Structure formats: structure tokens, C-alpha cells
PDB file of C-alpha atoms and ligand atoms in Angstrom:
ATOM      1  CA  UNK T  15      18.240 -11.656  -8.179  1.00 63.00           C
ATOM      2  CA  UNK T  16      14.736 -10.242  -8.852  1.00 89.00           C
ATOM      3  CA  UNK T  17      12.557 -10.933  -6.094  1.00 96.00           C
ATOM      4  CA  UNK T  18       9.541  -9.977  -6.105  1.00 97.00           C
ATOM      5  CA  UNK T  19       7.777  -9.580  -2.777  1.00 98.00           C
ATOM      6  CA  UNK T  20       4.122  -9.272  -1.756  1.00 98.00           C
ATOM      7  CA  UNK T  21       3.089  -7.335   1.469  1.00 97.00           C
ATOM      8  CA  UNK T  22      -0.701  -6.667   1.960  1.00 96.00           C
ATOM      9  CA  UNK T  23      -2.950  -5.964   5.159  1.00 94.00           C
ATOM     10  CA  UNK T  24      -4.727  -3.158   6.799  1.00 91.00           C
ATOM     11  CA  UNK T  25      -3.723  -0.173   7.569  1.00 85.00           C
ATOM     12  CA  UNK T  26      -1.925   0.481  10.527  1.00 86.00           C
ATOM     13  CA  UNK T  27      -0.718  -3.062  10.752  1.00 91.00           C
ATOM     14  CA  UNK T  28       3.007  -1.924  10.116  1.00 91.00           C
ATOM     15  CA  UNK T  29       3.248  -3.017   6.587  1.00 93.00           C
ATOM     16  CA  UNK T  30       5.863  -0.215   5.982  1.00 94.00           C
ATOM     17  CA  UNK T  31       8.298  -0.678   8.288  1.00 93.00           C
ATOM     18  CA  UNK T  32       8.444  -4.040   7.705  1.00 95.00           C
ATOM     19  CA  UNK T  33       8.278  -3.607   4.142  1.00 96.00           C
ATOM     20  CA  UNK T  34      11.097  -0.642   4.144  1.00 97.00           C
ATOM     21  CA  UNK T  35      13.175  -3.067   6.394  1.00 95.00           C
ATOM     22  CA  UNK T  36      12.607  -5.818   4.351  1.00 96.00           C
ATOM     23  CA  UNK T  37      13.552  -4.170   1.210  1.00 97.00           C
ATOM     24  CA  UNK T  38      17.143  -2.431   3.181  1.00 96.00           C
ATOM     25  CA  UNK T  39      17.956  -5.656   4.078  1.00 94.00           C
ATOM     26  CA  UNK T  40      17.096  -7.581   0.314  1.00 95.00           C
ATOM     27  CA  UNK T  41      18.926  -4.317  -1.413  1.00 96.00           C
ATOM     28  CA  UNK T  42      15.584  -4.256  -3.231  1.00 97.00           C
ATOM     29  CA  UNK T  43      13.309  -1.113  -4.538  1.00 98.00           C
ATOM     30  CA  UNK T  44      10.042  -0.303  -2.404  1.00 98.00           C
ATOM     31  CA  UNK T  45       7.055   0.316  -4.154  1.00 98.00           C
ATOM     32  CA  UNK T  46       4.357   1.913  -1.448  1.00 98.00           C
ATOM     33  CA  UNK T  47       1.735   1.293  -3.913  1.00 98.00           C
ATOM     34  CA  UNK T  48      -1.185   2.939  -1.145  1.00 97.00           C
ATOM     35  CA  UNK T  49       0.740   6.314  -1.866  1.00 98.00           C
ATOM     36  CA  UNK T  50       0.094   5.878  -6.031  1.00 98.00           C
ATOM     37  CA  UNK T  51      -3.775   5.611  -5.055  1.00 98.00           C
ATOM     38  CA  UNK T  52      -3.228   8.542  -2.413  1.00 98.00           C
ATOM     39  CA  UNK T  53      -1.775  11.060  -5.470  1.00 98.00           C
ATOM     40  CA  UNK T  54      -4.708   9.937  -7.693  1.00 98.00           C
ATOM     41  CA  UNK T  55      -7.477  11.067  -4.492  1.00 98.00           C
ATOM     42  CA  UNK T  56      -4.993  14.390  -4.004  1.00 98.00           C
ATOM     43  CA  UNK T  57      -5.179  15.130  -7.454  1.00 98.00           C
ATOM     44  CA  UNK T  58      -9.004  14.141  -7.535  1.00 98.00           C
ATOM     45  CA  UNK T  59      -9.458  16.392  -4.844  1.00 98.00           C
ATOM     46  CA  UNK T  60      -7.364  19.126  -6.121  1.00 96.00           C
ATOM     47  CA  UNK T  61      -9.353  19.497  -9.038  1.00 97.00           C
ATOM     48  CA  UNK T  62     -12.940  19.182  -7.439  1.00 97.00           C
ATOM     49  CA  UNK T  63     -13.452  15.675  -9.560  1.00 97.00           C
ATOM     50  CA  UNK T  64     -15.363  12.991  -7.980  1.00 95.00           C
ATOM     51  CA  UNK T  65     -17.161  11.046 -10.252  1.00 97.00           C
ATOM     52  CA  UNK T  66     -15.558   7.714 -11.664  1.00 98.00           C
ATOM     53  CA  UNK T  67     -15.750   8.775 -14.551  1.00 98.00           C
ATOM     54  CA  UNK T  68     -14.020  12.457 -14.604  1.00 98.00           C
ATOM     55  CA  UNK T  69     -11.714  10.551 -12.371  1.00 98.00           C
ATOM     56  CA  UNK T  70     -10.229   8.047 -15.269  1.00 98.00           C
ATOM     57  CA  UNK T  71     -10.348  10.952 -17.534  1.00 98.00           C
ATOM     58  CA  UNK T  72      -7.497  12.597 -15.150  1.00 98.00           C
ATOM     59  CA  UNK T  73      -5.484   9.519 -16.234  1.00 98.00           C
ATOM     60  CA  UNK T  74      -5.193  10.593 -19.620  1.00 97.00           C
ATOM     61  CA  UNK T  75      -1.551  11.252 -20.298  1.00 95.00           C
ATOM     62  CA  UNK T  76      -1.108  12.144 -16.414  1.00 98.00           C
ATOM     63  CA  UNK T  77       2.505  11.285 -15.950  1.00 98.00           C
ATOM     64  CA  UNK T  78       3.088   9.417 -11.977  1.00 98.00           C
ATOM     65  CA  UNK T  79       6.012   8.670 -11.072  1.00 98.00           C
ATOM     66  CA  UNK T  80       8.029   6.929  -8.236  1.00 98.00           C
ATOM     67  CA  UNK T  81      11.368   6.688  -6.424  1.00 98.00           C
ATOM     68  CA  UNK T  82      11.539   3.358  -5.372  1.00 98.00           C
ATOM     69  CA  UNK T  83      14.119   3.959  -2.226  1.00 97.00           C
ATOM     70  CA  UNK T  84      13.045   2.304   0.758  1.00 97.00           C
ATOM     71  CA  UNK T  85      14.657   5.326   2.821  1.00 97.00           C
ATOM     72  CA  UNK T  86      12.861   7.777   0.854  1.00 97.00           C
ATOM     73  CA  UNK T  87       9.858   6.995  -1.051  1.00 98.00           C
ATOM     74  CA  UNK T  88       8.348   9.596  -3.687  1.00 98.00           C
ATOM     75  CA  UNK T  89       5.733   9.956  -6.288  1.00 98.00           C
ATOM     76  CA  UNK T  90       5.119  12.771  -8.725  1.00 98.00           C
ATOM     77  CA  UNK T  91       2.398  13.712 -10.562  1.00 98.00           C
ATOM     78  CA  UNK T  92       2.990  15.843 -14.085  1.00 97.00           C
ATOM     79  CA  UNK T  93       6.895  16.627 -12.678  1.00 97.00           C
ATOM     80  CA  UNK T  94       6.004  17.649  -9.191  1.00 97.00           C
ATOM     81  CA  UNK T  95       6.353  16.264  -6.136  1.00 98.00           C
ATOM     82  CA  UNK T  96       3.035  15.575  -3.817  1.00 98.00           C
ATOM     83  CA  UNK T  97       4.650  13.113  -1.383  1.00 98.00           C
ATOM     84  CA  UNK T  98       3.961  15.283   1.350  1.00 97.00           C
ATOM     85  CA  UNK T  99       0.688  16.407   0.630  1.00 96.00           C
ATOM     86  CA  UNK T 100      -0.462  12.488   0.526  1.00 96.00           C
ATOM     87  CA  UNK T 101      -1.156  11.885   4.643  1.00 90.00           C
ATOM     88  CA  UNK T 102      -3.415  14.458   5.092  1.00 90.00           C
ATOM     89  CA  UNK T 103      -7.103  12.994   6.220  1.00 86.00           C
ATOM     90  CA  UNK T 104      -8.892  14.379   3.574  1.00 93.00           C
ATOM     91  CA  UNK T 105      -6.411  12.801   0.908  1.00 95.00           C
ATOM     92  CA  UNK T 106      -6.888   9.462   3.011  1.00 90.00           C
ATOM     93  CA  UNK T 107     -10.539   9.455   2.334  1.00 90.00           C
ATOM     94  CA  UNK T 108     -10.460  10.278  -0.638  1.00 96.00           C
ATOM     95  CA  UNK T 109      -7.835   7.407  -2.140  1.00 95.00           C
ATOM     96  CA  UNK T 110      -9.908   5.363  -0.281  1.00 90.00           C
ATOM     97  CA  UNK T 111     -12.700   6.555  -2.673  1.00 94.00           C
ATOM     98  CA  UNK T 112     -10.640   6.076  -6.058  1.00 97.00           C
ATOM     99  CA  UNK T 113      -9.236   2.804  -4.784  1.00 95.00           C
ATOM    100  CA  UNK T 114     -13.164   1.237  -5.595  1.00 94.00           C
ATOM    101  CA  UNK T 115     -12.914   2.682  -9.411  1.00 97.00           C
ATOM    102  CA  UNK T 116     -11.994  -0.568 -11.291  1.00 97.00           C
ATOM    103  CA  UNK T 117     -10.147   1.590 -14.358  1.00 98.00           C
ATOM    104  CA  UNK T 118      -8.223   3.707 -11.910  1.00 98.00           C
ATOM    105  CA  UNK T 119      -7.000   0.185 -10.098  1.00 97.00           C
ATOM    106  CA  UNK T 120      -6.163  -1.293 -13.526  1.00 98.00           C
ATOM    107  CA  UNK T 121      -3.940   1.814 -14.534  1.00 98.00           C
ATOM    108  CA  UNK T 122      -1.905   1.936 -11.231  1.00 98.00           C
ATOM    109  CA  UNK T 123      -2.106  -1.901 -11.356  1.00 98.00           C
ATOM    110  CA  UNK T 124      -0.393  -1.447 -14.924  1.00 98.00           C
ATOM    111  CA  UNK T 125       2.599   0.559 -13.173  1.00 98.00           C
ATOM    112  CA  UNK T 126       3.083  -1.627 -10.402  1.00 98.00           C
ATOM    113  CA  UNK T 127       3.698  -4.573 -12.029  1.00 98.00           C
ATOM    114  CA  UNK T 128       5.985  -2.401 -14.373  1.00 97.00           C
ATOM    115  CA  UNK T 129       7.645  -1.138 -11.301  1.00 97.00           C
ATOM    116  CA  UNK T 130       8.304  -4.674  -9.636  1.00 97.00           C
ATOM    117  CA  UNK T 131       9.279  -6.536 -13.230  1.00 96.00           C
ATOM    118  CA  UNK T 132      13.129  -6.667 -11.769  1.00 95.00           C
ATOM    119  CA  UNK T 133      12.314  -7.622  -8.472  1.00 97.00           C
ATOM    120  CA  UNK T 134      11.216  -5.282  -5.758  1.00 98.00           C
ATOM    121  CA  UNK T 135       9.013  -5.271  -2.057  1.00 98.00           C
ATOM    122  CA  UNK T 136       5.864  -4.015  -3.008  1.00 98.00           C
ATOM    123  CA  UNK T 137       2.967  -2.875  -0.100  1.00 98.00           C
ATOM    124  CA  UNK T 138      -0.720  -2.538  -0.398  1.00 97.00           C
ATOM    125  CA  UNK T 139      -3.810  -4.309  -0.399  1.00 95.00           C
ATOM    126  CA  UNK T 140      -3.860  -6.477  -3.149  1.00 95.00           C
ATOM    127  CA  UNK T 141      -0.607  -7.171  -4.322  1.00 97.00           C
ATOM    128  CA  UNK T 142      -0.526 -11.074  -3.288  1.00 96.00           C
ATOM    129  CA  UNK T 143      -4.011 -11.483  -4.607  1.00 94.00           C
ATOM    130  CA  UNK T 144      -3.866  -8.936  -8.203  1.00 95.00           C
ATOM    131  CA  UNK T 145      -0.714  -7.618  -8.806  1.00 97.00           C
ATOM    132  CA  UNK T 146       1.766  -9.871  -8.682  1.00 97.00           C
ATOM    133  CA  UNK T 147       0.096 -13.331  -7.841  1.00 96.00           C
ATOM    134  CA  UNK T 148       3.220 -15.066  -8.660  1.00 95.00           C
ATOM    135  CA  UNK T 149       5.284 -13.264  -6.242  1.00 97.00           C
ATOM    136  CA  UNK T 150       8.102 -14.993  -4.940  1.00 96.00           C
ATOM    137  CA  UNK T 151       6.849 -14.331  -0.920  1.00 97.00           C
ATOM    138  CA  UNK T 152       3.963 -13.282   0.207  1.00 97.00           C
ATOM    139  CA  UNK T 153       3.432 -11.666   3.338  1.00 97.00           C
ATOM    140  CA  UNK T 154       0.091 -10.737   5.284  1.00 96.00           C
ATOM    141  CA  UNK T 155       0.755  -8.250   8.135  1.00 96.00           C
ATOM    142  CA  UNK T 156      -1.952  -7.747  10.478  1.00 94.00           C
ATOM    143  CA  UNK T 157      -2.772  -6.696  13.942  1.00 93.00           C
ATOM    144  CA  UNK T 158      -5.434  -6.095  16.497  1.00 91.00           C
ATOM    145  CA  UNK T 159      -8.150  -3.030  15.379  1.00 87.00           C
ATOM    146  CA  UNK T 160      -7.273  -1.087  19.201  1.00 87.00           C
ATOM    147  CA  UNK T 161      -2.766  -2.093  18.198  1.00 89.00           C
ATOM    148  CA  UNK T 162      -3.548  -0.577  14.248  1.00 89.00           C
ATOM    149  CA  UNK T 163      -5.989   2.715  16.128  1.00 86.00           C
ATOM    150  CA  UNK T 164      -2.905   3.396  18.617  1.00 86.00           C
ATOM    151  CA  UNK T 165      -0.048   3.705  15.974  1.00 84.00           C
ATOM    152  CA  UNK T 166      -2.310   5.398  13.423  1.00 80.00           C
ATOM    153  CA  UNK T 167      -2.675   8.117  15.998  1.00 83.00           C
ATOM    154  CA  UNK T 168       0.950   8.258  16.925  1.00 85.00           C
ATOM    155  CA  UNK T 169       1.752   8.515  13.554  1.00 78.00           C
ATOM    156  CA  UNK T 170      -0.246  11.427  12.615  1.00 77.00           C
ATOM    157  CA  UNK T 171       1.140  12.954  16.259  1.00 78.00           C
ATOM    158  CA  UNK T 172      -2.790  13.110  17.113  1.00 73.00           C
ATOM    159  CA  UNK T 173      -4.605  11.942  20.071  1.00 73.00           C
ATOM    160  CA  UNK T 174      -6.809   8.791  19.439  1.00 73.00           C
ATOM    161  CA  UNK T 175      -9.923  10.265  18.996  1.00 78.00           C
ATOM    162  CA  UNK T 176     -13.619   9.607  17.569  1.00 82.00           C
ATOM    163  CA  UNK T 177     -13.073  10.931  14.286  1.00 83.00           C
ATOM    164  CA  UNK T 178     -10.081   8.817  13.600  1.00 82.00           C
ATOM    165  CA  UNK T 179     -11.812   5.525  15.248  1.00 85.00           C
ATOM    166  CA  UNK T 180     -14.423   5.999  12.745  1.00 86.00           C
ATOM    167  CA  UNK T 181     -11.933   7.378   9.440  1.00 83.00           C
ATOM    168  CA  UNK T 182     -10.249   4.442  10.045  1.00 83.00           C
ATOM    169  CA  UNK T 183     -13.464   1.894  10.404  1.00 88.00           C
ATOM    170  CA  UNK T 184     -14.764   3.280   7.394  1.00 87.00           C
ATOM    171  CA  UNK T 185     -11.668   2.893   5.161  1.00 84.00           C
ATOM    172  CA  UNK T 186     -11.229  -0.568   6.613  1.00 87.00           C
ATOM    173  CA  UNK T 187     -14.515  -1.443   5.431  1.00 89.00           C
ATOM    174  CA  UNK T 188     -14.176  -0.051   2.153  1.00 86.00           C
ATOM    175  CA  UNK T 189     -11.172  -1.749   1.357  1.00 86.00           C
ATOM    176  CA  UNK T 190     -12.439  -5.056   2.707  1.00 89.00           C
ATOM    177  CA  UNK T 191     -15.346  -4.536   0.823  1.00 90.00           C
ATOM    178  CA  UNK T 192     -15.185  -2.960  -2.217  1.00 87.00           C
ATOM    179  CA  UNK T 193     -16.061  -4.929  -5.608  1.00 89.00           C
ATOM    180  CA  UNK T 194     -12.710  -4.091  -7.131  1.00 87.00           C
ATOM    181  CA  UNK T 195      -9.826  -6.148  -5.481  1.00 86.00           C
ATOM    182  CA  UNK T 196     -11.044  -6.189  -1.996  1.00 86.00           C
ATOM    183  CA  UNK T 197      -8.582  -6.780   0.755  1.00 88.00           C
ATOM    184  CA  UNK T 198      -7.978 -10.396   1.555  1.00 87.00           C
ATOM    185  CA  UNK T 199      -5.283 -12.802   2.663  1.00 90.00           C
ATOM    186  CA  UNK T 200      -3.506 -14.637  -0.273  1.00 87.00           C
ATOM    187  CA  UNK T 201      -3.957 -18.350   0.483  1.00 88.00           C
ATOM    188  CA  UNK T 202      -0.051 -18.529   0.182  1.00 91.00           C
ATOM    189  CA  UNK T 203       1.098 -16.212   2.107  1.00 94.00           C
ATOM    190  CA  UNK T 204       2.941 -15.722   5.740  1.00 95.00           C
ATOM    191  CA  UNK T 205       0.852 -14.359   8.022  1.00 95.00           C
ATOM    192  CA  UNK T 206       2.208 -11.687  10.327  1.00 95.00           C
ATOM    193  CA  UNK T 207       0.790 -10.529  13.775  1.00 95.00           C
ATOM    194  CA  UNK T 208       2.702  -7.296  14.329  1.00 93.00           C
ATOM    195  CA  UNK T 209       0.521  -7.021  17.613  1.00 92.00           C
ATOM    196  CA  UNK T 210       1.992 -10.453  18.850  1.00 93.00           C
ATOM    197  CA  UNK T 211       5.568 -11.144  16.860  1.00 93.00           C
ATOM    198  CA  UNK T 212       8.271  -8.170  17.348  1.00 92.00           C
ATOM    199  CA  UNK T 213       9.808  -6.861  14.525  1.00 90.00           C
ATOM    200  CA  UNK T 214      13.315  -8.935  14.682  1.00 92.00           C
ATOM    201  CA  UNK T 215      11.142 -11.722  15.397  1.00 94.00           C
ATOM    202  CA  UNK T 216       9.322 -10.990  11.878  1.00 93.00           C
ATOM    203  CA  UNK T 217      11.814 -10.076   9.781  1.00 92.00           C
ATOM    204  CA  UNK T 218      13.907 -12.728  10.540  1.00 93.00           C
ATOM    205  CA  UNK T 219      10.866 -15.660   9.927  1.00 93.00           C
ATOM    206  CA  UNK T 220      10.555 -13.640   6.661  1.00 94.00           C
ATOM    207  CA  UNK T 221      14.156 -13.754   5.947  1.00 94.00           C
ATOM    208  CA  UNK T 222      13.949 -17.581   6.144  1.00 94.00           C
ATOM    209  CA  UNK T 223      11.054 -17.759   3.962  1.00 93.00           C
ATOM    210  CA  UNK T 224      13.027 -15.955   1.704  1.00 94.00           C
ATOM    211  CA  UNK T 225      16.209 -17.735   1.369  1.00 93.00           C
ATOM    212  CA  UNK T 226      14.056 -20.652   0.881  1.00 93.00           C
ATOM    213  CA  UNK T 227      13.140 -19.600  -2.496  1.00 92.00           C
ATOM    214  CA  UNK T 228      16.132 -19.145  -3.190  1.00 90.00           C
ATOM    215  CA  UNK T 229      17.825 -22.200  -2.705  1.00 92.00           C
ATOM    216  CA  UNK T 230      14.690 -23.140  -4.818  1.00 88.00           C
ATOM    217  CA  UNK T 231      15.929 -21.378  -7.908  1.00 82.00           C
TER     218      UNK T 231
HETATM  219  O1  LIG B1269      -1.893   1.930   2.417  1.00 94.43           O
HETATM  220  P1  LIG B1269      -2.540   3.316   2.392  1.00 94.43           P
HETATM  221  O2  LIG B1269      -3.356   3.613   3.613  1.00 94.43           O
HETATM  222  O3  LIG B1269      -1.566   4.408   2.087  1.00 94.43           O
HETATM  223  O4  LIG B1269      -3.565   3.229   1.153  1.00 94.43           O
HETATM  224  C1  LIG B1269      -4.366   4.306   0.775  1.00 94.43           C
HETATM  225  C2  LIG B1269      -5.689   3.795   0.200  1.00 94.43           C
HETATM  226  O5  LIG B1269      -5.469   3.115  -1.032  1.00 94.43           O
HETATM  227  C3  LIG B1269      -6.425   2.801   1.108  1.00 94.43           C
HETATM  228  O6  LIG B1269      -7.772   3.189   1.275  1.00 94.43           O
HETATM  229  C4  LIG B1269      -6.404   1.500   0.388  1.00 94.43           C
HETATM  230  C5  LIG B1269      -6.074   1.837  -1.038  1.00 94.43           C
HETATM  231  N1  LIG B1269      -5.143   0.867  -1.614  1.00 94.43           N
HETATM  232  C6  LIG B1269      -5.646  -0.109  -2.444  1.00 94.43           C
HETATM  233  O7  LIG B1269      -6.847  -0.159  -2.660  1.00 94.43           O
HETATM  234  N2  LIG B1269      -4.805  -0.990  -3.039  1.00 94.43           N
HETATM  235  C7  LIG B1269      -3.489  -0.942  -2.803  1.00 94.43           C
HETATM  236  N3  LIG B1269      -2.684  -1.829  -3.401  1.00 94.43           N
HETATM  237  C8  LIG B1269      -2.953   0.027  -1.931  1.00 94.43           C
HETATM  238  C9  LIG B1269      -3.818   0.922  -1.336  1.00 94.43           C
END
């Protein structure tokens, strides 16, 4: 059965575990599609590039890849592995950066849908709206900006501080606003409060959503 399932929002709203859950439960590959744009911005930043243009030129036969497990997601650039090199701040800031550069979206864009083509749970911040806008569910997982702040900071094992108030401000804004595929809520999809609506609670509403469309096909 090749579902094909949509999960955008902020960051910090919980889209992961809810999208690693999801896909556990579905027996489906997970496709964290924020850590393809975060190996572009290390590799930007790991060879000094920031212009758009030198940017897409890094493209050019640069070989990503990913391992879809929801338990243990990975992505390679050029046969080695940067997955842990991709939650540092600076690497934050700058896929944040890439993420406006229309040709760099339409590569990864070009993968993901590649990626998802025999069903999958894909997370990021326009997958309902770009990448796969006939996905079988969409999902929308939000929460409040002090909920998203809190769990940001616990997972980075930091203290909630000024500097990460304003990194994460600034990325929000940049990803809400960019000209490129801004962040928005489908106008079919499920909206999820992970501030309001525990995770059983969640999954489960999902889970009917999703057996739904099947009993559709
Ligand atoms: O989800 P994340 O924080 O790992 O994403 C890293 C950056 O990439 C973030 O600034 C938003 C951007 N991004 C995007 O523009 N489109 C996606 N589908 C996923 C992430």
C-alpha cells in the first residue's frame, strides 16, 4: 500500500515524533526532508559558499543520499555520513538560508518526491503544499511559540535562552516568509495542536484519517 503522507509545521511543533511514530506504526519509510536542506547549509558552510549561486553550483553531480528508517534516519553527502553534524546552530541557520534559493528547493524537491513515489511519511515545510500535493493525508502539526521554545531547548540539552528565542524567531520568519515555498497550512489537511492534543490522542485521530483513505481505495 503506498501511502504517501504529508507532515508540515514549524519547528519545534513535534513533527518528528509524530512523524517517526506515524511511519513505525504504517511500516512506512521516513523522509526528514529539513535534514536534506540541513546537509546542503553544512556543506555550504563547509566550503565557505554563500551566494545562491555558488550554492546550486555545489549541486552539480553532488551525490545525497538517505536512509529512510524511521528509527534511524541518515543522509550522506558524496559517500559520507553528516547526520550528526546537521543540529549544530550554525548548520540551522544556515539551511535556513539555502531553504530561500528556489534551484536548491527544486533539486531536493526532485528527490523527495523520488523518495516518497512508493509511499512513505514525509516531514517539512512544504510537503502538503509543493511536494506531494496529492498526498494521501495531510497533517499540520503546530503548537504554541513559548510549547515549540521549551522543547527546542530540551532538545539541544540547553537552557532557554536569548539567543535561541531569537535563532528560532528568525528561522520562523524566514520560513513563513520566504518567496520560495513559504510555510503554510494545506487547505486539506488535519490540523494538530501538539501543545493541546497528547500524542496517543494524535496519532490515533491520524490513524482514523488514515484508514479512511483506505477504505476509499
Ligand atoms: O525541519 P528542520 O528545522 O530540520 O529544517 C531545517 C530548515 O530547512 C528550516 O529552516 C526550514 C527548511 N525546510 C524547508 O524549507 N522545507 C522543508 N521541506 C524542510 C525544511
Amino acid at each position: 500500500m503506498n501511502l504517501r503522507i504529508a507532515i508540515d509545521g514549524p519547528s519545534g511543533a513535534g513533527k518528528s515524533t509524530l512523524a517517526r511514530q506515524l511511519a513505525l506504526h504504517l511500516d512506512l519509510p521516513y523522509i526528514d526532508t529539513g535534514a536534506m536542506y540541513r546537509a546542503i547549509g553544512y556543506l555550504a558552510m563547509h566550503r565557505g559558499v554563500v551566494a545562491a549561486d555558488e550554492v546550486t553550483k555545489l549541486l552539480e553531480g553532488l551525490e545525497l543520499e538517505i536512509k529512510s528508517d524511521p528509527n534511524d534516519f541518515r543522509v550522506s553527502i558524496d559517500g559520507v555520513d553528516v547526520t550528526e553534524r546537521l543540529r549544530d546552530t550554525e548548520v540551522s541557520m544556515r539551511a535556513s538560508e539555502v531553504a530561500q534559493i528556489p534551484a536548491v528547493r527544486a533539486w531536493l524537491v526532485a528527490r523527495q518526491r523520488q523518495a516518497a513515489a512508493s509511499g512513505a511519511v514525509l516531514e517539512g515545510r512544504d510537503i502538503g503544499s509543493q511536494v506531494l500535493p496529492d498526498a494521501d493525508v495531510k497533517l499540520f502539526v503546530t503548537a504554541a511559540e513559548e510549547v515549540r521554545m521549551q522543547r527546542r531547548a530540551a532538545q539541544l540539552g540547553a537552557a532557554r535562552d536569548a539567543d535561541l528565542t531569537r535563532e528560532i524567531r528568525e528561522r520562523d520568519r524566514r520560513d513563513k516568509e520566504r518567496k520560495a515555498s513559504p510555510l503554510r497550512v494545506p487547505e486539506d489537511a488535519i490540523v494538530i495542536d501538539t501543545g493541546a492534543e497528547d500524542e496517543a490522542a494524535s496519532l490515533a485521530r491520524i490513524l482514523d484519517a488514515v484508514n479512511r483513505v483506505k477504505k476509499r481505495r
